[in-house]
Amino acid sequence: MVLESLLSPFKAEQRPSRLLFLGAFFCSVAIVLSLWIFKSQASLIMVFLTAMAALPLIYNTIKMEEEKDLQGMEEKWLLKEHAKALKAFVYLFIGATVMFAFWYVVLSSDTVTALFQTQTTTINAINSKVTGNLSFTGNMAFFSKVFLNNIKVLIFCILFSFVYGSGAIFILMWNASVIGTAIGNFVRTELAKAASMIGFDKIAHYFQVISMGLFRYSLHGIPEILAYFVGGLAGGIIGIAVIKHDFGTTKFEHILLDSADLLLLSLGILFVAALLEVFVTPIIF
């Protein structure tokens, strides 16, 4: 397939920044096609098409990581190698997220309403559960809720990757669309306020608003998504090992050990992301 040939897993790990543009490209193509062919269901179809475009690259990269596990190298070396793949995945996610936000800001209101309908409904449902300034006890309860909800998403990522090879990409691209919608809505709202108050001559203020929008959600969003990628990589590696009939061998035990380390790492990152979301982000913004 044409999209599959754009970048190999090896090149993706060597130059992960390229995936920033690849994620943006996949997202833009998906939005154009969904508005053109499936306008009534565009909010979900664009996520599906973006994930489908990234699927071959993600699967082949996970397959390459599983082959590294079979080399019998020490765990420290394996984690460094896996870090290259995870860095590439994060760049892909950021590229898609930024492009979702970009299209939310530049498209007309009617198009935005149709294109991001499901994402907006999801964000409103989340925001309705958060009320005012919470006490320390309230913050701890909210932290527990956020952390447990994120663990549920992590479990889905692991299961999807184990069963479908790289199925977690669908969940992650859905998260990219939701975060992109939140960023785009924040930027669009603040730009409208700025335009009505100070006019269009304060260009620097607009760039400040855009930067604030990106930073507000990336502060906890990037480590959160990184945790999902780590979990998805662990599930995918085990799944591919089972498909290749490595089950029951010494090599499979080594793969399980590596995957267990990745799962513990993902839980640790997810814990930090929840702390940032509940205790740090509200203070800054």
CSV table of C-alpha atoms in Angstrom, one decimal:
chain,number,residue,atom,x,y,z
A,1,MET,CA,0.0,0.0,0.0
A,2,VAL,CA,1.2,3.5,-0.8
A,3,LEU,CA,0.9,4.9,2.8
A,4,GLU,CA,2.8,1.9,4.2
A,5,SER,CA,5.8,2.6,1.9
A,6,LEU,CA,6.2,6.2,3.1
A,7,LEU,CA,8.3,5.3,6.1
A,8,SER,CA,9.8,2.0,7.3
A,9,PRO,CA,10.0,1.1,11.0
A,10,PHE,CA,13.8,1.3,10.9
A,11,LYS,CA,13.7,4.9,9.4
A,12,ALA,CA,10.9,5.8,11.9
A,13,GLU,CA,13.1,4.9,14.8
A,14,GLN,CA,16.2,6.6,13.4
A,15,ARG,CA,14.3,9.8,12.6
A,16,PRO,CA,11.2,9.9,14.7
A,17,SER,CA,10.5,13.6,14.0
A,18,ARG,CA,9.4,12.6,10.5
A,19,LEU,CA,6.4,10.9,12.1
A,20,LEU,CA,5.2,14.3,13.3
A,21,PHE,CA,4.5,15.3,9.7
A,22,LEU,CA,3.3,11.8,8.8
A,23,GLY,CA,0.7,11.9,11.6
A,24,ALA,CA,-0.4,15.3,10.4
A,25,PHE,CA,-0.6,14.1,6.9
A,26,PHE,CA,-2.6,11.0,7.9
A,27,CYS,CA,-5.0,13.1,9.9
A,28,SER,CA,-5.6,15.7,7.1
A,29,VAL,CA,-6.2,13.0,4.5
A,30,ALA,CA,-8.7,11.3,6.8
A,31,ILE,CA,-10.6,14.5,7.5
A,32,VAL,CA,-10.9,15.3,3.8
A,33,LEU,CA,-12.1,11.8,3.0
A,34,SER,CA,-14.6,11.7,5.9
A,35,LEU,CA,-16.1,15.1,5.0
A,36,TRP,CA,-16.3,14.2,1.3
A,37,ILE,CA,-17.7,10.6,1.6
A,38,PHE,CA,-19.0,10.1,5.1
A,39,LYS,CA,-20.0,13.6,6.3
A,40,SER,CA,-22.9,12.5,8.5
A,41,GLN,CA,-20.5,10.2,10.5
A,42,ALA,CA,-17.3,12.2,9.9
A,43,SER,CA,-16.4,12.5,13.6
A,44,LEU,CA,-15.8,8.7,13.9
A,45,ILE,CA,-14.8,7.9,10.3
A,46,MET,CA,-11.9,10.4,10.4
A,47,VAL,CA,-10.5,8.6,13.5
A,48,PHE,CA,-10.9,5.2,11.8
A,49,LEU,CA,-9.1,6.4,8.6
A,50,THR,CA,-6.3,8.0,10.5
A,51,ALA,CA,-5.7,4.8,12.6
A,52,MET,CA,-6.0,2.6,9.5
A,53,ALA,CA,-3.3,4.7,7.7
A,54,ALA,CA,-0.9,4.3,10.7
A,55,LEU,CA,-1.7,0.6,11.3
A,56,PRO,CA,0.9,-1.0,9.0
A,57,LEU,CA,3.7,1.2,10.4
A,58,ILE,CA,2.7,0.5,14.0
A,59,TYR,CA,2.4,-3.2,13.5
A,60,ASN,CA,5.7,-3.6,11.6
A,61,THR,CA,7.4,-1.6,14.3
A,62,ILE,CA,6.0,-3.8,17.1
A,63,LYS,CA,7.1,-6.8,15.1
A,64,MET,CA,10.6,-5.4,14.9
A,65,GLU,CA,10.6,-4.8,18.7
A,66,GLU,CA,9.6,-8.4,19.3
A,67,GLU,CA,12.5,-9.6,17.2
A,68,LYS,CA,14.8,-7.6,19.4
A,69,ASP,CA,13.5,-9.5,22.4
A,70,LEU,CA,14.5,-12.8,20.8
A,71,GLN,CA,18.2,-11.7,20.6
A,72,GLY,CA,18.6,-12.5,24.3
A,73,MET,CA,20.1,-9.1,25.2
A,74,GLU,CA,19.9,-7.6,28.7
A,75,GLU,CA,16.9,-5.7,29.8
A,76,LYS,CA,18.6,-2.3,30.0
A,77,TRP,CA,19.5,-2.6,26.3
A,78,LEU,CA,16.0,-3.7,25.3
A,79,LEU,CA,14.4,-0.7,27.1
A,80,LYS,CA,16.7,1.7,25.3
A,81,GLU,CA,15.7,0.0,22.0
A,82,HIS,CA,12.0,0.2,22.9
A,83,ALA,CA,12.4,3.8,23.8
A,84,LYS,CA,13.2,4.6,20.1
A,85,ALA,CA,9.9,3.0,19.0
A,86,LEU,CA,7.9,4.8,21.7
A,87,LYS,CA,9.5,8.1,20.7
A,88,ALA,CA,8.4,7.5,17.2
A,89,PHE,CA,4.8,6.6,18.3
A,90,VAL,CA,4.6,9.8,20.4
A,91,TYR,CA,5.7,11.9,17.5
A,92,LEU,CA,3.0,10.3,15.3
A,93,PHE,CA,0.4,11.0,18.0
A,94,ILE,CA,1.5,14.6,18.5
A,95,GLY,CA,1.3,15.2,14.7
A,96,ALA,CA,-2.2,13.9,14.5
A,97,THR,CA,-3.3,15.8,17.7
A,98,VAL,CA,-1.9,19.1,16.4
A,99,MET,CA,-3.6,18.7,13.1
A,100,PHE,CA,-7.0,17.8,14.6
A,101,ALA,CA,-6.7,21.1,16.6
A,102,PHE,CA,-5.6,23.0,13.5
A,103,TRP,CA,-8.6,21.9,11.5
A,104,TYR,CA,-10.9,22.7,14.5
A,105,VAL,CA,-9.6,26.3,14.5
A,106,VAL,CA,-9.6,27.0,10.8
A,107,LEU,CA,-12.7,25.3,9.5
A,108,SER,CA,-16.1,27.0,9.6
A,109,SER,CA,-18.4,26.6,12.6
A,110,ASP,CA,-20.9,24.4,10.8
A,111,THR,CA,-18.2,22.1,9.5
A,112,VAL,CA,-16.5,21.9,13.0
A,113,THR,CA,-19.9,21.0,14.5
A,114,ALA,CA,-20.4,18.1,12.1
A,115,LEU,CA,-16.7,17.0,12.1
A,116,PHE,CA,-16.1,17.0,15.9
A,117,GLN,CA,-19.6,16.2,17.1
A,118,THR,CA,-18.8,13.0,19.0
A,119,GLN,CA,-15.6,14.4,20.4
A,120,THR,CA,-17.4,17.5,21.7
A,121,THR,CA,-20.1,15.4,23.4
A,122,THR,CA,-17.3,13.3,25.1
A,123,ILE,CA,-15.6,16.5,26.4
A,124,ASN,CA,-18.8,18.0,27.7
A,125,ALA,CA,-19.6,14.7,29.5
A,126,ILE,CA,-16.1,14.8,31.2
A,127,ASN,CA,-16.4,18.5,32.1
A,128,SER,CA,-19.8,18.1,33.6
A,129,LYS,CA,-18.3,15.8,36.2
A,130,VAL,CA,-15.7,18.4,37.3
A,131,THR,CA,-17.1,21.2,39.5
A,132,GLY,CA,-15.3,24.2,40.9
A,133,ASN,CA,-12.3,24.2,43.2
A,134,LEU,CA,-11.9,20.9,45.1
A,135,SER,CA,-10.6,20.4,48.7
A,136,PHE,CA,-7.6,18.2,49.2
A,137,THR,CA,-10.0,15.3,50.0
A,138,GLY,CA,-12.0,16.1,46.9
A,139,ASN,CA,-8.8,16.3,44.8
A,140,MET,CA,-7.7,12.9,46.1
A,141,ALA,CA,-11.0,11.4,45.2
A,142,PHE,CA,-10.8,13.0,41.7
A,143,PHE,CA,-7.3,11.8,41.3
A,144,SER,CA,-8.3,8.2,42.1
A,145,LYS,CA,-11.2,8.5,39.6
A,146,VAL,CA,-8.8,9.8,36.9
A,147,PHE,CA,-6.1,7.3,37.6
A,148,LEU,CA,-8.6,4.3,37.6
A,149,ASN,CA,-10.2,5.6,34.4
A,150,ASN,CA,-6.8,5.8,32.7
A,151,ILE,CA,-5.9,2.3,33.9
A,152,LYS,CA,-9.1,1.1,32.1
A,153,VAL,CA,-7.9,2.7,28.9
A,154,LEU,CA,-4.5,1.1,29.4
A,155,ILE,CA,-6.0,-2.3,29.8
A,156,PHE,CA,-8.0,-1.8,26.6
A,157,CYS,CA,-4.8,-0.8,24.8
A,158,ILE,CA,-3.0,-3.9,26.0
A,159,LEU,CA,-5.9,-6.2,25.0
A,160,PHE,CA,-6.4,-4.6,21.6
A,161,SER,CA,-2.7,-4.8,20.9
A,162,PHE,CA,-2.5,-8.5,22.1
A,163,VAL,CA,-5.6,-9.6,20.1
A,164,TYR,CA,-5.2,-7.4,17.0
A,165,GLY,CA,-1.4,-6.8,16.9
A,166,SER,CA,-1.6,-3.0,16.9
A,167,GLY,CA,-5.3,-2.4,17.7
A,168,ALA,CA,-4.5,0.1,20.4
A,169,ILE,CA,-3.8,2.6,17.6
A,170,PHE,CA,-7.6,3.1,17.3
A,171,ILE,CA,-8.0,4.0,20.9
A,172,LEU,CA,-5.0,6.3,20.8
A,173,MET,CA,-6.1,8.1,17.7
A,174,TRP,CA,-9.5,8.6,19.3
A,175,ASN,CA,-7.7,10.2,22.2
A,176,ALA,CA,-5.8,12.3,19.7
A,177,SER,CA,-9.0,13.6,18.2
A,178,VAL,CA,-10.5,14.4,21.7
A,179,ILE,CA,-7.4,16.2,22.9
A,180,GLY,CA,-7.1,18.0,19.5
A,181,THR,CA,-10.8,19.1,19.9
A,182,ALA,CA,-10.2,20.3,23.4
A,183,ILE,CA,-7.1,22.3,22.3
A,184,GLY,CA,-8.9,23.6,19.2
A,185,ASN,CA,-11.9,24.7,21.2
A,186,PHE,CA,-9.7,26.5,23.8
A,187,VAL,CA,-7.7,28.3,21.1
A,188,ARG,CA,-10.8,29.2,19.1
A,189,THR,CA,-12.6,30.6,22.2
A,190,GLU,CA,-9.7,32.6,23.4
A,191,LEU,CA,-9.0,34.0,19.9
A,192,ALA,CA,-12.6,35.1,19.7
A,193,LYS,CA,-12.3,36.9,23.1
A,194,ALA,CA,-9.1,38.5,22.1
A,195,ALA,CA,-10.5,39.7,18.7
A,196,SER,CA,-13.5,41.3,20.4
A,197,MET,CA,-11.4,43.0,23.1
A,198,ILE,CA,-8.2,44.1,21.5
A,199,GLY,CA,-8.7,43.7,17.7
A,200,PHE,CA,-6.6,41.9,15.2
A,201,ASP,CA,-3.4,44.0,15.6
A,202,LYS,CA,-2.1,42.1,18.6
A,203,ILE,CA,-0.7,39.2,16.6
A,204,ALA,CA,1.7,38.2,19.4
A,205,HIS,CA,-1.3,37.6,21.7
A,206,TYR,CA,-2.8,35.1,19.3
A,207,PHE,CA,0.4,33.1,19.3
A,208,GLN,CA,0.4,33.2,23.1
A,209,VAL,CA,-3.1,31.8,23.1
A,210,ILE,CA,-2.2,28.9,20.8
A,211,SER,CA,0.9,28.1,22.9
A,212,MET,CA,-1.2,28.1,26.0
A,213,GLY,CA,-3.8,25.8,24.4
A,214,LEU,CA,-1.1,23.3,23.4
A,215,PHE,CA,0.7,23.4,26.7
A,216,ARG,CA,-2.5,23.1,28.8
A,217,TYR,CA,-3.4,19.7,27.4
A,218,SER,CA,0.1,18.4,26.5
A,219,LEU,CA,1.3,18.8,30.1
A,220,HIS,CA,-0.5,15.7,31.2
A,221,GLY,CA,-1.6,14.4,27.8
A,222,ILE,CA,1.8,13.5,26.5
A,223,PRO,CA,2.9,11.3,29.4
A,224,GLU,CA,-0.6,9.8,29.5
A,225,ILE,CA,-0.4,8.8,25.9
A,226,LEU,CA,3.2,7.6,26.3
A,227,ALA,CA,1.9,5.2,29.0
A,228,TYR,CA,-0.8,3.9,26.6
A,229,PHE,CA,1.9,3.3,23.9
A,230,VAL,CA,4.1,1.5,26.4
A,231,GLY,CA,1.2,-0.8,27.4
A,232,GLY,CA,0.2,-1.3,23.8
A,233,LEU,CA,3.8,-2.2,22.8
A,234,ALA,CA,3.9,-4.8,25.6
A,235,GLY,CA,0.6,-6.3,24.5
A,236,GLY,CA,1.7,-6.3,20.9
A,237,ILE,CA,5.0,-8.0,21.6
A,238,ILE,CA,3.4,-10.8,23.5
A,239,GLY,CA,0.7,-11.2,20.8
A,240,ILE,CA,3.2,-11.5,18.0
A,241,ALA,CA,5.3,-13.9,20.0
A,242,VAL,CA,2.3,-16.2,20.4
A,243,ILE,CA,1.5,-16.0,16.7
A,244,LYS,CA,5.1,-17.0,15.9
A,245,HIS,CA,4.7,-20.1,18.2
A,246,ASP,CA,7.3,-18.9,20.7
A,247,PHE,CA,4.9,-19.8,23.5
A,248,GLY,CA,6.5,-22.2,26.1
A,249,THR,CA,10.1,-21.5,25.1
A,250,THR,CA,12.9,-19.8,27.0
A,251,LYS,CA,12.7,-16.9,24.5
A,252,PHE,CA,9.0,-16.5,25.4
A,253,GLU,CA,9.9,-16.2,29.1
A,254,HIS,CA,12.4,-13.5,28.2
A,255,ILE,CA,9.6,-11.7,26.2
A,256,LEU,CA,7.2,-12.0,29.2
A,257,LEU,CA,9.9,-10.4,31.5
A,258,ASP,CA,10.4,-7.6,29.0
A,259,SER,CA,6.7,-7.0,28.7
A,260,ALA,CA,6.2,-7.0,32.5
A,261,ASP,CA,8.9,-4.3,32.8
A,262,LEU,CA,7.0,-2.3,30.1
A,263,LEU,CA,3.7,-2.7,31.9
A,264,LEU,CA,5.2,-1.5,35.2
A,265,LEU,CA,6.7,1.4,33.4
A,266,SER,CA,3.4,2.3,31.8
A,267,LEU,CA,1.7,2.2,35.3
A,268,GLY,CA,4.3,4.5,36.7
A,269,ILE,CA,4.0,7.0,33.9
A,270,LEU,CA,0.2,6.9,34.1
A,271,PHE,CA,0.4,7.7,37.9
A,272,VAL,CA,2.6,10.8,37.2
A,273,ALA,CA,0.2,11.9,34.4
A,274,ALA,CA,-2.8,11.7,36.7
A,275,LEU,CA,-0.9,13.8,39.3
A,276,LEU,CA,-0.1,16.4,36.7
A,277,GLU,CA,-3.7,16.5,35.5
A,278,VAL,CA,-5.3,16.8,38.9
A,279,PHE,CA,-2.8,18.8,41.0
A,280,VAL,CA,-0.6,20.8,38.5
A,281,THR,CA,-2.6,21.8,35.5
A,282,PRO,CA,-5.4,23.5,37.5
A,283,ILE,CA,-2.8,25.6,39.3
A,284,ILE,CA,-1.2,26.8,36.1
A,285,PHE,CA,-4.4,27.4,34.2
